[in-house]
mmCIF file of C-alpha atoms in Angstrom:
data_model
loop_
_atom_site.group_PDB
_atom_site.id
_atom_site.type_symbol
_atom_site.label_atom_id
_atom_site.label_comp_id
_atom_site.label_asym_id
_atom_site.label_seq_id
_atom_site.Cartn_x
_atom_site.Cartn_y
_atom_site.Cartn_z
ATOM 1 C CA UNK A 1 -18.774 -20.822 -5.838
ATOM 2 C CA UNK A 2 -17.717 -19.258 -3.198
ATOM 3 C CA UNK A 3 -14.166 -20.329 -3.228
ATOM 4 C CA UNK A 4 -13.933 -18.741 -7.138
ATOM 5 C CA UNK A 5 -15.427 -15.643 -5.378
ATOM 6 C CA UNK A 6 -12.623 -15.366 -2.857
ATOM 7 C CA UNK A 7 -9.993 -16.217 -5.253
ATOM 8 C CA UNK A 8 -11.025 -13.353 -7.626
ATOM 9 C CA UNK A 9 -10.839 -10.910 -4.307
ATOM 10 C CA UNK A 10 -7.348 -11.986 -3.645
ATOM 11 C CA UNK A 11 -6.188 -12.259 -7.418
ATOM 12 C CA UNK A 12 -7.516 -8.322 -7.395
ATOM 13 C CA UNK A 13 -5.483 -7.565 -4.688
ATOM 14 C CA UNK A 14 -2.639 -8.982 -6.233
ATOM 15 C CA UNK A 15 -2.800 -7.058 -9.469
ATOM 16 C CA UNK A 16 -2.559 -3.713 -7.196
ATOM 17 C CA UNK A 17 0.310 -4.244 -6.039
ATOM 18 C CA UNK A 18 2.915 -1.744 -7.152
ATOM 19 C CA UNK A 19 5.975 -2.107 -5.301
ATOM 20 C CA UNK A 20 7.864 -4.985 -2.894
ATOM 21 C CA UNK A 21 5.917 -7.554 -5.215
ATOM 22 C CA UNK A 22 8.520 -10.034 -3.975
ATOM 23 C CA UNK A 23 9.597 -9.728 -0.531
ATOM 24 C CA UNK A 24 7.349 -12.761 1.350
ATOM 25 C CA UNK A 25 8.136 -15.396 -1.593
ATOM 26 C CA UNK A 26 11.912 -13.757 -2.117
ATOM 27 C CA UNK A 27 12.197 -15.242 1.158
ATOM 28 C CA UNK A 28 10.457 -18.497 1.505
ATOM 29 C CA UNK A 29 12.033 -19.516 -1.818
ATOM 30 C CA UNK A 30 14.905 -19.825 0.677
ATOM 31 C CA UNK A 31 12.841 -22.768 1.913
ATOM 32 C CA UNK A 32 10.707 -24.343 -0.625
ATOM 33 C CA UNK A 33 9.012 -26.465 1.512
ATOM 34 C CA UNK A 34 7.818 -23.226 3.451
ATOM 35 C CA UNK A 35 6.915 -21.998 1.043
ATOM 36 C CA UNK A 36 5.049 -25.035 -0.428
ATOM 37 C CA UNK A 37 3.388 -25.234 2.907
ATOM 38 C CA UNK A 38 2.312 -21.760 3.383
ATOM 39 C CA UNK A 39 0.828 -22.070 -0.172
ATOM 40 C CA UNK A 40 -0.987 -24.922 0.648
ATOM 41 C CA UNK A 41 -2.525 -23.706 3.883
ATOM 42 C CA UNK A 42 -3.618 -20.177 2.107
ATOM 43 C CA UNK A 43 -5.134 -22.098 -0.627
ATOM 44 C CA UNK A 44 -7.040 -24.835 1.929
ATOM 45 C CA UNK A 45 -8.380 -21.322 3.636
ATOM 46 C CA UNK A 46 -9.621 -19.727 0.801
ATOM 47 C CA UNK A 47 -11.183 -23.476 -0.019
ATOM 48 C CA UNK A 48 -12.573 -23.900 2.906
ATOM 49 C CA UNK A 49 -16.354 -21.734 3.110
ATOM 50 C CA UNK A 50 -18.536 -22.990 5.175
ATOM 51 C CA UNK A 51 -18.096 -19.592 7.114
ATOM 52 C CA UNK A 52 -19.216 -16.375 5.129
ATOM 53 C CA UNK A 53 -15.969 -15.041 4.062
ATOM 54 C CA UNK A 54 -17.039 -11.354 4.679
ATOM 55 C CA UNK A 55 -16.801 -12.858 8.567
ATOM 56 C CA UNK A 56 -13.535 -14.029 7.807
ATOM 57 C CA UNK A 57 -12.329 -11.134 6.288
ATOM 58 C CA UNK A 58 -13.465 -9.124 9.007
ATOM 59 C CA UNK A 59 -11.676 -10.989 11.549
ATOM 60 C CA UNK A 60 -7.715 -11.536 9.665
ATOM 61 C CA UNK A 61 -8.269 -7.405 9.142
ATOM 62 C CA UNK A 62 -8.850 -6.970 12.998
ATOM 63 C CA UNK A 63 -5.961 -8.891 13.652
ATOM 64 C CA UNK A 64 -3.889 -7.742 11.412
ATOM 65 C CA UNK A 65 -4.359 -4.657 13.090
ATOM 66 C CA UNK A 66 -3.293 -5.451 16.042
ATOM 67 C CA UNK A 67 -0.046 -7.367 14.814
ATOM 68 C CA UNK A 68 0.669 -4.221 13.167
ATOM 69 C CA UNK A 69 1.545 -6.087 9.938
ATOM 70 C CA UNK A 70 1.492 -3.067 7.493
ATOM 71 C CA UNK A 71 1.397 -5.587 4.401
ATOM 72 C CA UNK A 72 -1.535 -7.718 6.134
ATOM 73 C CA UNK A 73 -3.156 -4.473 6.249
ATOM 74 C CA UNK A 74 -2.372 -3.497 2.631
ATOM 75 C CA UNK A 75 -3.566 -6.603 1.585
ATOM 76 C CA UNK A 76 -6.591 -7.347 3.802
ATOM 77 C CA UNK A 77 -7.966 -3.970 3.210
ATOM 78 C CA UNK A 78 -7.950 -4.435 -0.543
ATOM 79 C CA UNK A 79 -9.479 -7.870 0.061
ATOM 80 C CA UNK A 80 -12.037 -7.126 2.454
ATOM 81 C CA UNK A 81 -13.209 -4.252 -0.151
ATOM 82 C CA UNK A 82 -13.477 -6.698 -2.937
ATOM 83 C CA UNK A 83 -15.628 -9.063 -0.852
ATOM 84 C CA UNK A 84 -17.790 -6.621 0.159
ATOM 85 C CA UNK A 85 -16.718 -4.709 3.208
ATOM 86 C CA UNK A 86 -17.781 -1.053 3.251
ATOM 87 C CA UNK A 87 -15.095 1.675 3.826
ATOM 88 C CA UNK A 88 -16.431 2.425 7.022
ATOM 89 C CA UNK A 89 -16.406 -1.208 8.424
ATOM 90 C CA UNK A 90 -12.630 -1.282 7.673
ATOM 91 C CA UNK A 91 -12.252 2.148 8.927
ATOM 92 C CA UNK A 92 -14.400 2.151 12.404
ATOM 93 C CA UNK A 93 -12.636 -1.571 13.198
ATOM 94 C CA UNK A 94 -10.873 -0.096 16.316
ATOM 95 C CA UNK A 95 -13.659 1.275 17.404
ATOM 96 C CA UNK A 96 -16.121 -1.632 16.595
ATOM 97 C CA UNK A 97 -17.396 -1.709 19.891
ATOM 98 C CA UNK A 98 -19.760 1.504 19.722
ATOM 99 C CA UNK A 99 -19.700 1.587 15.650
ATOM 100 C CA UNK A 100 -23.336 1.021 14.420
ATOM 101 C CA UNK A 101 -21.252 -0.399 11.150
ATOM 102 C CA UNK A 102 -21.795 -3.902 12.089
ATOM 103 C CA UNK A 103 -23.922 -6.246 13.243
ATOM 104 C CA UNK A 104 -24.198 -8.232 16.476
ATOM 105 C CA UNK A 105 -22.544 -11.340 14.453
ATOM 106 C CA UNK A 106 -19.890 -8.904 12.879
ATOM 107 C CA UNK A 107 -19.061 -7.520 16.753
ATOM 108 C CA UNK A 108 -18.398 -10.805 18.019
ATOM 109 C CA UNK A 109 -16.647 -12.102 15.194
ATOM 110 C CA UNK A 110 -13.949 -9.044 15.700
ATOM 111 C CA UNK A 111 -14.116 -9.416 19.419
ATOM 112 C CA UNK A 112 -13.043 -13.320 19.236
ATOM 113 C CA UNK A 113 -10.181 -12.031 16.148
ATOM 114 C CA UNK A 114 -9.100 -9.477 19.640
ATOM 115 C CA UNK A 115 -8.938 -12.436 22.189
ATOM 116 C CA UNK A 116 -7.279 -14.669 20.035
ATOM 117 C CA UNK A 117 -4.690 -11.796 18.650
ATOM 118 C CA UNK A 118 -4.266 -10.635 22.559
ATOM 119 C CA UNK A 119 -1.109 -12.537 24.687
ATOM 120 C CA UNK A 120 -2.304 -14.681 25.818
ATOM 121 C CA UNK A 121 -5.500 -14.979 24.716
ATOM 122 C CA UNK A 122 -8.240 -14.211 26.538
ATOM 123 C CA UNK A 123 -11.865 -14.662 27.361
ATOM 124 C CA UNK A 124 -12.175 -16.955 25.129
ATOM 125 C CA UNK A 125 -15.043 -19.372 27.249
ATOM 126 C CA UNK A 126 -17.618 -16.873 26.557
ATOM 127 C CA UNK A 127 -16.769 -15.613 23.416
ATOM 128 C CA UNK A 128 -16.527 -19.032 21.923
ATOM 129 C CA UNK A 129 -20.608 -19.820 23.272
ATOM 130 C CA UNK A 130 -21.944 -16.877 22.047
ATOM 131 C CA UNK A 131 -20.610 -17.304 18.512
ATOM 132 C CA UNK A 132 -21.904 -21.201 18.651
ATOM 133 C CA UNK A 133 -25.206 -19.245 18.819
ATOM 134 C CA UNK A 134 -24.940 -17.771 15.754
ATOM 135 C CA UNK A 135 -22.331 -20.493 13.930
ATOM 136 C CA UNK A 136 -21.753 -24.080 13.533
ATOM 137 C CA UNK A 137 -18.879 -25.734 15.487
ATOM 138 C CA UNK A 138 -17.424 -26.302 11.784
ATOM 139 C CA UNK A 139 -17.760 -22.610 10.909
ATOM 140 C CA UNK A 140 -16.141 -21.623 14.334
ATOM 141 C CA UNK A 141 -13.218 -23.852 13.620
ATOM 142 C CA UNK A 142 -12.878 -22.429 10.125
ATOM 143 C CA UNK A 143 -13.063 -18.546 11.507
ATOM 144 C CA UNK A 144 -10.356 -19.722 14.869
ATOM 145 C CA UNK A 145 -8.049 -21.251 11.902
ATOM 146 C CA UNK A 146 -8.340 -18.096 10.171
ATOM 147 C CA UNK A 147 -7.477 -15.520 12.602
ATOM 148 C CA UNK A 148 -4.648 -17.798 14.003
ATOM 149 C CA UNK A 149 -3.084 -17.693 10.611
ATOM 150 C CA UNK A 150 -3.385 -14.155 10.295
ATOM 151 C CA UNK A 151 -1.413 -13.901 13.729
ATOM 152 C CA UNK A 152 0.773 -16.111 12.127
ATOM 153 C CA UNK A 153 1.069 -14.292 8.730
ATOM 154 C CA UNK A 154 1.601 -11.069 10.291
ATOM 155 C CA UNK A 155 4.321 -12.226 12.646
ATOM 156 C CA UNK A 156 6.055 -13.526 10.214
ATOM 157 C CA UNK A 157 5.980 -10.957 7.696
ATOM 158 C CA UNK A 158 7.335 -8.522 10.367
ATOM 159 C CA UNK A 159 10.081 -10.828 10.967
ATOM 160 C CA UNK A 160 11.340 -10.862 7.976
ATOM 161 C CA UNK A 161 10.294 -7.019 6.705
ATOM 162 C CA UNK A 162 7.881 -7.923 4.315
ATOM 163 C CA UNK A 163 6.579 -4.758 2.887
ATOM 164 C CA UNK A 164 3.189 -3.092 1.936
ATOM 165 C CA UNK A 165 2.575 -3.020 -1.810
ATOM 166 C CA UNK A 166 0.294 -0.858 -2.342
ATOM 167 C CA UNK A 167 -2.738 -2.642 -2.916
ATOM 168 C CA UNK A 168 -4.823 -1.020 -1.042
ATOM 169 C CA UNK A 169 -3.967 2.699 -2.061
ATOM 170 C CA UNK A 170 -6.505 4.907 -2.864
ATOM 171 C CA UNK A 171 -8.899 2.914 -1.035
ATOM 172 C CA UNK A 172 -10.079 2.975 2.597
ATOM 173 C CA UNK A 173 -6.894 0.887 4.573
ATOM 174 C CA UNK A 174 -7.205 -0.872 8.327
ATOM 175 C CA UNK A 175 -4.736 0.803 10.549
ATOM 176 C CA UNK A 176 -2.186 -0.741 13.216
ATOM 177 C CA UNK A 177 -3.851 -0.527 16.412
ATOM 178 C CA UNK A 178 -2.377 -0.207 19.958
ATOM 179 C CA UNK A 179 -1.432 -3.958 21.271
ATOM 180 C CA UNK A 180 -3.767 -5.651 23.827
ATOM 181 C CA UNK A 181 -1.578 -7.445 26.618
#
């Protein structure tokens, strides 16, 4: 159920867009099996749920923020919204820390999206036990495979000048935030 959920968010999105509708698969159809593969892995992330996907969603945003991926942000802010996410969780996200937006959960799910995002990553020991207090080893795997797509994602669209589309206009939108180390 949730998986139909998530796909609904994303198909959403997707209708939004109003401009640069092609640039990311303009250029992996350069490379069909890149593009076959990064299909794939997007698909086996929205399939895979043992992890609330608000969490998830949370945690691509963050680091998409700090990739400074302006169509991650686009899109993950128009996704994020769909699932769930209240403007002011997508808006106070550099400043999650002291925000009273989310919960203890929430705080370390962003702060472990940070460390992993950061070069290299960091504090990572401690982060990792105190979400195993909250999560199952399974749903930590699921959230570290998400954010280190989103790193991936984000890199790559910047690489290649992938474009925002517009999804997210009108609506509350992450914002690029300074770069940890």
């Amino acid at each position: 159920m949730r998986a139909l959920e998530r796909i609904r968010n994303h198909s959403r999105a997707m209708r939004r867009a109003r401009r640069h509708r092609t640039d990311l698969v303009g250029w992996l159809a350069r490379r069909p099996q890149l593009l076959a593969s990064t299909a794939f892995y997007e698909t086996m992330l929205i399939f895979t749920n043992r992890l609330d996907p608000r969490l998830k969603d949370l945690a691509e945003l963050k680091a998409a923020g700090l990739v400074n991926c302006e169509f991650c942000l686009d899109i993950g802010s128009a996704i994020a919204q769909n699932s769930g996410l209240t403007e002011r969780q997508i808006t106070d996200l550099p400043r999650y820390r002291t925000s009273d937006a989310y919960t203890e959960l929430e705080k370390l799910v962003i702060a472990y999206a940070e460390a992993i995002t950061a070069t290299p990553a960091i504090e990572l020991d401690e982060l990792r036990e105190q979400l195993l207090t909250h999560l199952t080893k399974a749903q930590l795997a699921e959230l570290a495979a998400a954010i280190a797509w989103e790193n991936q994602r984000g890199r790559l669209n910047q690489a290649l000048g992938v474009r925002p589309t517009g999804m997210a206009e009108g609506m509350a939108c992450a914002i690029p935030e300074s770069r940890l180390g």
